[in-house]
Amino acid sequence: MDIQELYDNRASLWNDAKKFLDEHTDADGKISAHDAKTADRMLDDIEAADRNIARYEELESWEKKMSRPSNKPILPNPGQYAANFGINDYHCNFIQAFRTNFKDAQNYLREGELSDGGYLCPTEFNDEIVTKLQEENVLRQICKTITTESTHRVPVVATQPSANWIGEGDEIEISSASFSTVTLEAHKLATCLLATSELIQDSFYDLENFLTNELGRAFARAEEESFLNGDGTNSQPLGLLPTLAQSATSILQTTSSQISADDLITLTYSIDRPYRRSAKFLMSDSTLALVRRIKDADQRYIWEPNFASAEPPTICGYPVYTSNYMPPAITGNTCILFGDFSFVVIAERGSRQVRPLREKFALSDKVAFLAIERVDCALTDRHALRGLKIR
């Protein structure tokens, strides 16, 4: 019997019982002894139907359990994989394959083998790279990071609806919001790590830590530079500074390379109050040095950061972060960014890949590993971020 029929039958019994009680209950809420027995029988039928449904649901649950495979088959086609890259066997075989120049690649590793000769990184290995990215790339510390499986489109409110005061009987003016979209693509970022065979084969050397550190640092430097300054050409994402430069209202200007306290206060209040709640400053170390040297009329430094605190230093009450890829405070440069960086989205496409280069460096007895990630970065709300430019 179809379990849906059982559900329908129980619902029908419940409706009949409810209708019977409504028709045979007097104004005082009482029912005759004969009608009470009939109602009890109808309730017994509902309970019996409910128990029958429970039996069928339990049977369906066991049917799903029994239909699961009892073992894991060898995958004949490396391109068609559906692996759990977090399992320990895959992780151990992945590292062992590194040490043997991918000559010892067991069946577990085939789950993440790609048709073009690469391998998907195990979960822990990938997570270690992400951790290193967050340590080295300041934008990954303050921006929002998501994982996507395809092109990701973020809806953005282009114009907001308004409310109007009206008189009694007046026609209400219709106001609606309009939307646009910000598209997050998958730009390919690659790095090639070259190491000697002795280093790779030495069992006493922490190979995994070496690989995750070096790959993470290489990716982090390239990401941070492009996420800030990328011009959208040569397969790069469009960075935050070129994005803000497209809108005249997104950039404030000052005529002096000696940034003043007034400039910082004006920049702080150039964004709306909701965005200031989680706002941060971003600038280069050289620009931060200029800001720290700002003095009042009595030649006293106006900014005295708390050297004992582990928290980031603050300006006007907002945290300050630095990046080597922010332009210096010279004429023509946007040298400071301020705003809510949670509206900057970093989108990762799937897991990172590692591809061995077996023959290219064979004569020098070295091993090369090509690592690839697909990532993009975009500002989803231009009202959330402002820049200060030296004019």
Protein backbone atom coordinates (compact mmCIF):
# COMPACT_ATOMS: atom_id res chain seq x y z
CA MET A 1 0.00 0.00 0.00
CA ASP A 2 1.18 3.52 -0.79
CA ILE A 3 1.97 5.33 2.49
CA GLN A 4 0.29 8.45 1.13
CA GLU A 5 -2.99 6.51 1.08
CA LEU A 6 -2.51 5.79 4.79
CA TYR A 7 -2.01 9.49 5.46
CA ASP A 8 -5.17 10.31 3.50
CA ASN A 9 -7.16 7.64 5.34
CA ARG A 10 -6.06 8.97 8.74
CA ALA A 11 -7.01 12.50 7.74
CA SER A 12 -10.44 11.29 6.60
CA LEU A 13 -11.04 9.47 9.92
CA TRP A 14 -10.03 12.58 11.85
CA ASN A 15 -12.40 14.80 9.85
CA ASP A 16 -15.29 12.33 10.37
CA ALA A 17 -14.66 12.20 14.13
CA LYS A 18 -14.47 15.97 14.43
CA LYS A 19 -17.66 16.40 12.42
CA PHE A 20 -19.46 13.79 14.57
CA LEU A 21 -18.46 15.50 17.83
CA ASP A 22 -19.49 18.92 16.51
CA GLU A 23 -22.93 17.61 15.54
CA HIS A 24 -23.62 15.59 18.73
CA THR A 25 -22.32 17.96 21.39
CA ASP A 26 -24.97 20.20 23.01
CA ALA A 27 -24.62 23.83 24.03
CA ASP A 28 -23.24 22.81 27.43
CA GLY A 29 -20.50 20.72 25.82
CA LYS A 30 -22.10 17.41 26.82
CA ILE A 31 -22.64 14.27 24.74
CA SER A 32 -24.90 11.26 25.31
CA ALA A 33 -23.50 7.94 26.51
CA HIS A 34 -24.38 6.24 23.19
CA ASP A 35 -22.70 8.99 21.14
CA ALA A 36 -19.71 8.90 23.46
CA LYS A 37 -19.14 5.21 22.67
CA THR A 38 -19.37 5.96 18.96
CA ALA A 39 -16.86 8.82 19.31
CA ASP A 40 -14.48 6.56 21.27
CA ARG A 41 -14.61 3.95 18.49
CA MET A 42 -13.82 6.64 15.92
CA LEU A 43 -10.82 7.82 18.00
CA ASP A 44 -9.65 4.19 18.30
CA ASP A 45 -9.75 3.94 14.49
CA ILE A 46 -7.58 7.09 14.21
CA GLU A 47 -5.03 5.67 16.67
CA ALA A 48 -4.95 2.36 14.77
CA ALA A 49 -4.34 4.22 11.52
CA ASP A 50 -1.54 6.21 13.18
CA ARG A 51 0.15 3.01 14.42
CA ASN A 52 -0.11 1.51 10.95
CA ILE A 53 1.57 4.60 9.45
CA ALA A 54 4.37 4.34 12.02
CA ARG A 55 5.00 0.72 10.99
CA TYR A 56 5.22 1.65 7.31
CA GLU A 57 7.54 4.60 8.08
CA GLU A 58 9.84 2.31 10.05
CA LEU A 59 9.78 -0.16 7.16
CA GLU A 60 10.76 2.57 4.70
CA SER A 61 13.62 3.63 7.00
CA TRP A 62 15.00 0.11 7.06
CA GLU A 63 14.58 -0.21 3.31
CA LYS A 64 16.85 2.83 2.82
CA LYS A 65 19.44 1.40 5.23
CA MET A 66 19.43 -2.00 3.52
CA SER A 67 19.85 -0.42 0.08
CA ARG A 68 23.17 1.20 1.01
CA PRO A 69 26.30 -0.47 -0.45
CA SER A 70 28.16 -2.73 1.98
CA ASN A 71 31.58 -1.82 0.60
CA LYS A 72 33.28 0.81 -1.54
CA PRO A 73 33.92 -0.15 -5.18
CA ILE A 74 37.07 0.71 -7.10
CA LEU A 75 36.30 3.71 -9.27
CA PRO A 76 36.97 2.85 -12.91
CA ASN A 77 36.77 6.41 -14.20
CA PRO A 78 38.97 8.94 -12.34
CA GLY A 79 37.00 11.83 -13.83
CA GLN A 80 33.73 10.64 -12.29
CA TYR A 81 34.36 10.90 -8.56
CA ALA A 82 32.17 11.38 -5.51
CA ALA A 83 34.68 11.28 -2.69
CA ASN A 84 34.71 12.17 0.97
CA PHE A 85 37.98 14.10 0.97
CA GLY A 86 37.94 14.32 4.75
CA ILE A 87 38.56 10.60 5.34
CA ASN A 88 41.93 9.72 6.86
CA ASP A 89 42.86 7.15 4.19
CA TYR A 90 42.57 9.71 1.40
CA HIS A 91 44.59 12.23 3.40
CA CYS A 92 47.40 9.75 4.19
CA ASN A 93 47.60 8.49 0.62
CA PHE A 94 47.72 12.05 -0.68
CA ILE A 95 50.84 12.83 1.40
CA GLN A 96 52.41 9.46 0.53
CA ALA A 97 51.87 10.21 -3.15
CA PHE A 98 53.81 13.46 -2.70
CA ARG A 99 56.77 11.60 -1.23
CA THR A 100 56.84 9.09 -4.11
CA ASN A 101 56.32 11.69 -6.86
CA PHE A 102 52.79 10.28 -7.25
CA LYS A 103 54.09 6.83 -8.23
CA ASP A 104 52.44 5.28 -5.15
CA ALA A 105 48.83 6.42 -5.61
CA GLN A 106 46.47 3.96 -3.96
CA ASN A 107 42.81 3.40 -4.74
CA TYR A 108 41.74 5.92 -2.08
CA LEU A 109 43.58 8.66 -3.95
CA ARG A 110 41.78 7.81 -7.18
CA GLU A 111 38.62 9.29 -5.69
CA GLY A 112 40.05 12.77 -6.04
CA GLU A 113 41.98 12.19 -9.27
CA LEU A 114 41.02 14.50 -12.10
CA SER A 115 40.91 13.60 -15.76
CA ASP A 116 43.73 16.06 -16.55
CA GLY A 117 46.17 14.46 -14.09
CA GLY A 118 45.60 16.57 -10.98
CA TYR A 119 44.27 15.70 -7.53
CA LEU A 120 41.77 17.43 -5.26
CA CYS A 121 43.29 18.37 -1.90
CA PRO A 122 42.10 16.44 1.20
CA THR A 123 39.84 18.40 3.53
CA GLU A 124 42.44 18.92 6.28
CA PHE A 125 45.15 19.85 3.77
CA ASN A 126 42.83 22.35 2.09
CA ASP A 127 41.78 23.76 5.48
CA GLU A 128 45.44 24.30 6.43
CA ILE A 129 45.98 26.27 3.23
CA VAL A 130 42.88 28.36 4.01
CA THR A 131 44.21 29.02 7.51
CA LYS A 132 47.49 30.22 6.05
CA LEU A 133 45.57 32.38 3.57
CA GLN A 134 43.70 34.02 6.45
CA GLU A 135 46.95 34.66 8.32
CA GLU A 136 48.79 36.14 5.33
CA ASN A 137 45.97 37.86 3.39
CA VAL A 138 44.48 40.70 5.42
CA LEU A 139 41.34 40.83 3.25
CA ARG A 140 40.47 37.26 4.24
CA GLN A 141 40.51 38.43 7.86
CA ILE A 142 37.99 41.24 7.38
CA CYS A 143 35.92 40.24 4.33
CA LYS A 144 33.21 37.59 3.93
CA THR A 145 34.26 34.27 2.38
CA ILE A 146 31.84 31.85 0.70
CA THR A 147 32.21 28.59 -1.24
CA THR A 148 30.35 28.23 -4.52
CA GLU A 149 29.83 25.41 -7.01
CA SER A 150 29.02 27.65 -9.97
CA THR A 151 28.84 31.32 -10.97
CA HIS A 152 27.32 33.13 -7.99
CA ARG A 153 25.09 36.17 -8.44
CA VAL A 154 24.43 38.45 -5.48
CA PRO A 155 21.27 40.60 -5.73
CA VAL A 156 21.94 44.24 -4.84
CA VAL A 157 19.37 46.94 -4.13
CA ALA A 158 20.00 49.66 -6.73
CA THR A 159 17.25 52.06 -5.59
CA GLN A 160 15.41 51.83 -2.29
CA PRO A 161 11.67 52.38 -1.78
CA SER A 162 10.53 55.54 -0.02
CA ALA A 163 7.67 56.35 2.37
CA ASN A 164 5.54 59.49 2.04
CA TRP A 165 3.10 61.32 4.32
CA ILE A 166 -0.41 61.49 2.86
CA GLY A 167 -3.64 63.16 3.84
CA GLU A 168 -6.93 61.46 4.55
CA GLY A 169 -8.39 60.05 1.35
CA ASP A 170 -5.30 60.93 -0.72
CA GLU A 171 -3.92 58.41 -3.20
CA ILE A 172 -0.86 56.54 -1.98
CA GLU A 173 2.18 56.96 -4.20
CA ILE A 174 3.59 53.62 -5.27
CA SER A 175 7.30 53.23 -4.55
CA SER A 176 9.30 50.13 -5.31
CA ALA A 177 12.89 48.99 -5.03
CA SER A 178 14.97 48.11 -8.08
CA PHE A 179 17.67 45.47 -8.04
CA SER A 180 20.92 44.78 -9.83
CA THR A 181 23.34 41.88 -9.46
CA VAL A 182 27.02 41.43 -8.71
CA THR A 183 28.45 38.32 -10.37
CA LEU A 184 31.22 36.32 -8.70
CA GLU A 185 33.18 34.33 -11.26
CA ALA A 186 35.97 31.74 -10.82
CA HIS A 187 39.32 33.28 -11.79
CA LYS A 188 42.11 30.69 -11.90
CA LEU A 189 45.11 31.34 -9.65
CA ALA A 190 48.11 28.99 -9.91
CA THR A 191 51.47 28.57 -8.20
CA CYS A 192 54.28 26.11 -8.85
CA LEU A 193 56.35 24.81 -5.94
CA LEU A 194 59.77 23.36 -6.70
CA ALA A 195 61.60 21.17 -4.17
CA THR A 196 64.49 18.70 -4.23
CA SER A 197 63.76 14.99 -4.25
CA GLU A 198 65.74 14.58 -1.01
CA LEU A 199 63.46 17.06 0.76
CA ILE A 200 60.31 15.34 -0.46
CA GLN A 201 61.51 11.80 0.37
CA ASP A 202 62.91 12.56 3.83
CA SER A 203 60.45 10.94 6.24
CA PHE A 204 61.70 13.11 9.15
CA TYR A 205 60.76 16.33 7.40
CA ASP A 206 57.26 17.74 7.98
CA LEU A 207 56.33 17.73 4.31
CA GLU A 208 52.67 18.54 4.82
CA ASN A 209 53.40 21.64 6.89
CA PHE A 210 56.00 22.79 4.35
CA LEU A 211 53.55 22.42 1.46
CA THR A 212 50.58 24.11 3.14
CA ASN A 213 52.75 27.01 4.34
CA GLU A 214 54.40 27.68 1.00
CA LEU A 215 51.26 27.20 -1.10
CA GLY A 216 49.20 29.28 1.33
CA ARG A 217 51.70 32.17 1.31
CA ALA A 218 51.95 32.18 -2.48
CA PHE A 219 48.18 32.22 -2.93
CA ALA A 220 47.74 34.84 -0.18
CA ARG A 221 50.15 37.35 -1.73
CA ALA A 222 48.65 37.02 -5.20
CA GLU A 223 45.08 37.20 -3.85
CA GLU A 224 45.64 40.29 -1.71
CA GLU A 225 47.32 42.21 -4.53
CA SER A 226 44.61 41.38 -7.08
CA PHE A 227 41.68 41.80 -4.69
CA LEU A 228 42.88 45.35 -4.07
CA ASN A 229 44.39 46.43 -7.42
CA GLY A 230 43.26 43.93 -10.06
CA ASP A 231 42.04 45.64 -13.24
CA GLY A 232 39.79 42.81 -14.43
CA THR A 233 42.06 41.96 -17.38
CA ASN A 234 44.53 39.10 -17.95
CA SER A 235 42.22 36.73 -16.03
CA GLN A 236 42.42 38.87 -12.84
CA PRO A 237 39.38 39.84 -10.76
CA LEU A 238 38.40 43.51 -10.58
CA GLY A 239 39.93 44.84 -7.36
CA LEU A 240 38.36 47.10 -4.74
CA LEU A 241 40.32 50.23 -5.70
CA PRO A 242 39.39 50.10 -9.43
CA THR A 243 35.80 49.29 -8.44
CA LEU A 244 35.53 52.36 -6.20
CA ALA A 245 37.20 54.52 -8.86
CA GLN A 246 34.22 53.87 -11.15
CA SER A 247 32.01 55.99 -8.86
CA ALA A 248 32.88 59.63 -8.12
CA THR A 249 30.99 59.51 -4.81
CA SER A 250 33.05 56.56 -3.54
CA ILE A 251 36.32 58.50 -3.40
CA LEU A 252 37.01 61.49 -1.15
CA GLN A 253 39.94 63.73 -2.03
CA THR A 254 42.48 65.72 -0.04
CA THR A 255 45.00 68.17 -1.47
CA SER A 256 47.78 67.46 1.00
CA SER A 257 50.00 64.39 1.14
CA GLN A 258 50.25 65.10 4.87
CA ILE A 259 46.96 63.49 5.85
CA SER A 260 45.22 65.48 8.56
CA ALA A 261 42.90 64.49 11.39
CA ASP A 262 40.15 66.40 9.59
CA ASP A 263 40.58 64.14 6.54
CA LEU A 264 40.14 61.03 8.68
CA ILE A 265 37.05 62.42 10.44
CA THR A 266 35.50 63.41 7.11
CA LEU A 267 36.22 59.92 5.71
CA THR A 268 34.70 58.29 8.79
CA TYR A 269 31.39 60.12 8.39
CA SER A 270 31.24 59.73 4.61
CA ILE A 271 29.38 56.43 4.96
CA ASP A 272 25.97 55.97 6.54
CA ARG A 273 25.61 55.04 10.19
CA PRO A 274 24.56 51.37 9.63
CA TYR A 275 27.82 50.73 7.76
CA ARG A 276 29.92 52.38 10.50
CA ARG A 277 28.92 49.81 13.12
CA SER A 278 31.43 47.26 11.80
CA ALA A 279 33.69 49.61 9.83
CA LYS A 280 37.48 49.32 9.58
CA PHE A 281 40.40 51.27 8.12
CA LEU A 282 42.75 49.69 5.57
CA MET A 283 46.02 51.34 4.50
CA SER A 284 49.70 50.62 3.89
CA ASP A 285 52.31 50.66 6.65
CA SER A 286 53.84 53.86 5.23
CA THR A 287 50.45 55.60 5.29
CA LEU A 288 49.83 54.40 8.83
CA ALA A 289 53.19 55.90 9.82
CA LEU A 290 52.01 59.27 8.44
CA VAL A 291 48.76 59.02 10.38
CA ARG A 292 50.57 58.21 13.59
CA ARG A 293 52.71 61.34 13.19
CA ILE A 294 49.67 63.67 13.10
CA LYS A 295 50.07 66.25 15.90
CA ASP A 296 47.84 68.88 17.47
CA ALA A 297 48.65 72.60 17.84
CA ASP A 298 50.87 71.85 20.84
CA GLN A 299 52.87 69.28 18.84
CA ARG A 300 51.40 66.34 20.73
CA TYR A 301 50.55 63.14 18.89
CA ILE A 302 46.77 62.85 18.65
CA TRP A 303 46.83 59.08 18.32
CA GLU A 304 48.24 56.94 21.10
CA PRO A 305 47.53 53.26 20.40
CA ASN A 306 47.37 50.75 23.25
CA PHE A 307 50.67 48.89 22.92
CA ALA A 308 49.69 46.34 25.59
CA SER A 309 46.48 45.22 23.85
CA ALA A 310 46.35 42.33 21.38
CA GLU A 311 43.50 44.02 19.51
CA PRO A 312 44.18 46.00 16.31
CA PRO A 313 45.01 49.69 16.84
CA THR A 314 42.11 52.08 16.28
CA ILE A 315 41.59 55.46 14.63
CA CYS A 316 38.47 57.43 15.63
CA GLY A 317 37.40 54.28 17.45
CA TYR A 318 37.64 52.00 14.40
CA PRO A 319 40.18 49.14 13.92
CA VAL A 320 43.11 49.70 11.56
CA TYR A 321 44.50 46.99 9.25
CA THR A 322 47.48 47.30 6.93
CA SER A 323 48.33 45.77 3.56
CA ASN A 324 51.56 45.91 1.58
CA TYR A 325 49.46 46.24 -1.56
CA MET A 326 47.64 49.45 -0.59
CA PRO A 327 49.14 52.38 -2.53
CA PRO A 328 51.37 54.86 -0.62
CA ALA A 329 50.10 58.33 0.29
CA ILE A 330 51.38 60.22 -2.76
CA THR A 331 49.62 62.36 -5.35
CA GLY A 332 47.13 60.45 -7.47
CA ASN A 333 46.75 57.46 -5.12
CA THR A 334 43.76 56.28 -3.12
CA CYS A 335 45.74 55.41 -0.01
CA ILE A 336 43.07 54.68 2.64
CA LEU A 337 39.91 52.58 2.54
CA PHE A 338 37.24 52.82 5.23
CA GLY A 339 33.96 50.99 5.66
CA ASP A 340 32.23 47.70 6.36
CA PHE A 341 34.34 45.05 4.61
CA SER A 342 31.73 42.34 5.26
CA PHE A 343 30.12 43.62 2.06
CA VAL A 344 33.25 42.49 0.20
CA VAL A 345 32.71 38.83 -0.74
CA ILE A 346 35.52 36.38 -1.54
CA ALA A 347 34.08 33.41 -3.43
CA GLU A 348 35.99 30.11 -3.62
CA ARG A 349 35.01 27.60 -6.30
CA GLY A 350 35.30 24.09 -4.90
CA SER A 351 38.51 22.58 -3.51
CA ARG A 352 42.08 23.37 -4.50
CA GLN A 353 43.93 21.07 -6.89
CA VAL A 354 47.50 19.82 -6.97
CA ARG A 355 49.08 18.49 -10.15
CA PRO A 356 52.53 16.81 -10.22
CA LEU A 357 55.00 17.83 -12.92
CA ARG A 358 56.84 14.51 -13.24
CA GLU A 359 59.20 15.06 -16.15
CA LYS A 360 59.93 18.79 -16.43
CA PHE A 361 62.64 18.91 -13.72
CA ALA A 362 63.80 15.29 -13.83
CA LEU A 363 67.35 16.14 -15.00
CA SER A 364 67.96 18.30 -11.92
CA ASP A 365 66.37 15.67 -9.64
CA LYS A 366 63.74 18.08 -8.41
CA VAL A 367 60.01 17.74 -7.96
CA ALA A 368 57.49 20.41 -8.95
CA PHE A 369 53.89 20.65 -7.82
CA LEU A 370 51.40 22.88 -9.61
CA ALA A 371 48.63 24.07 -7.27
CA ILE A 372 45.47 25.73 -8.59
CA GLU A 373 42.56 27.51 -6.94
CA ARG A 374 39.57 29.28 -8.48
CA VAL A 375 38.47 32.41 -6.67
CA ASP A 376 36.91 35.84 -7.10
CA CYS A 377 36.33 38.94 -4.99
CA ALA A 378 33.69 41.66 -5.38
CA LEU A 379 32.16 44.59 -3.51
CA THR A 380 28.43 43.89 -3.22
CA ASP A 381 27.38 47.30 -1.85
CA ARG A 382 29.24 50.44 -2.91
CA HIS A 383 27.62 52.43 -0.10
CA ALA A 384 29.58 50.36 2.43
CA LEU A 385 33.09 51.47 1.44
CA ARG A 386 34.86 54.79 0.78
CA GLY A 387 38.39 55.72 -0.22
CA LEU A 388 40.65 58.73 0.50
CA LYS A 389 42.67 59.94 -2.49
CA ILE A 390 45.63 62.33 -2.55
CA ARG A 391 44.82 64.89 -5.25
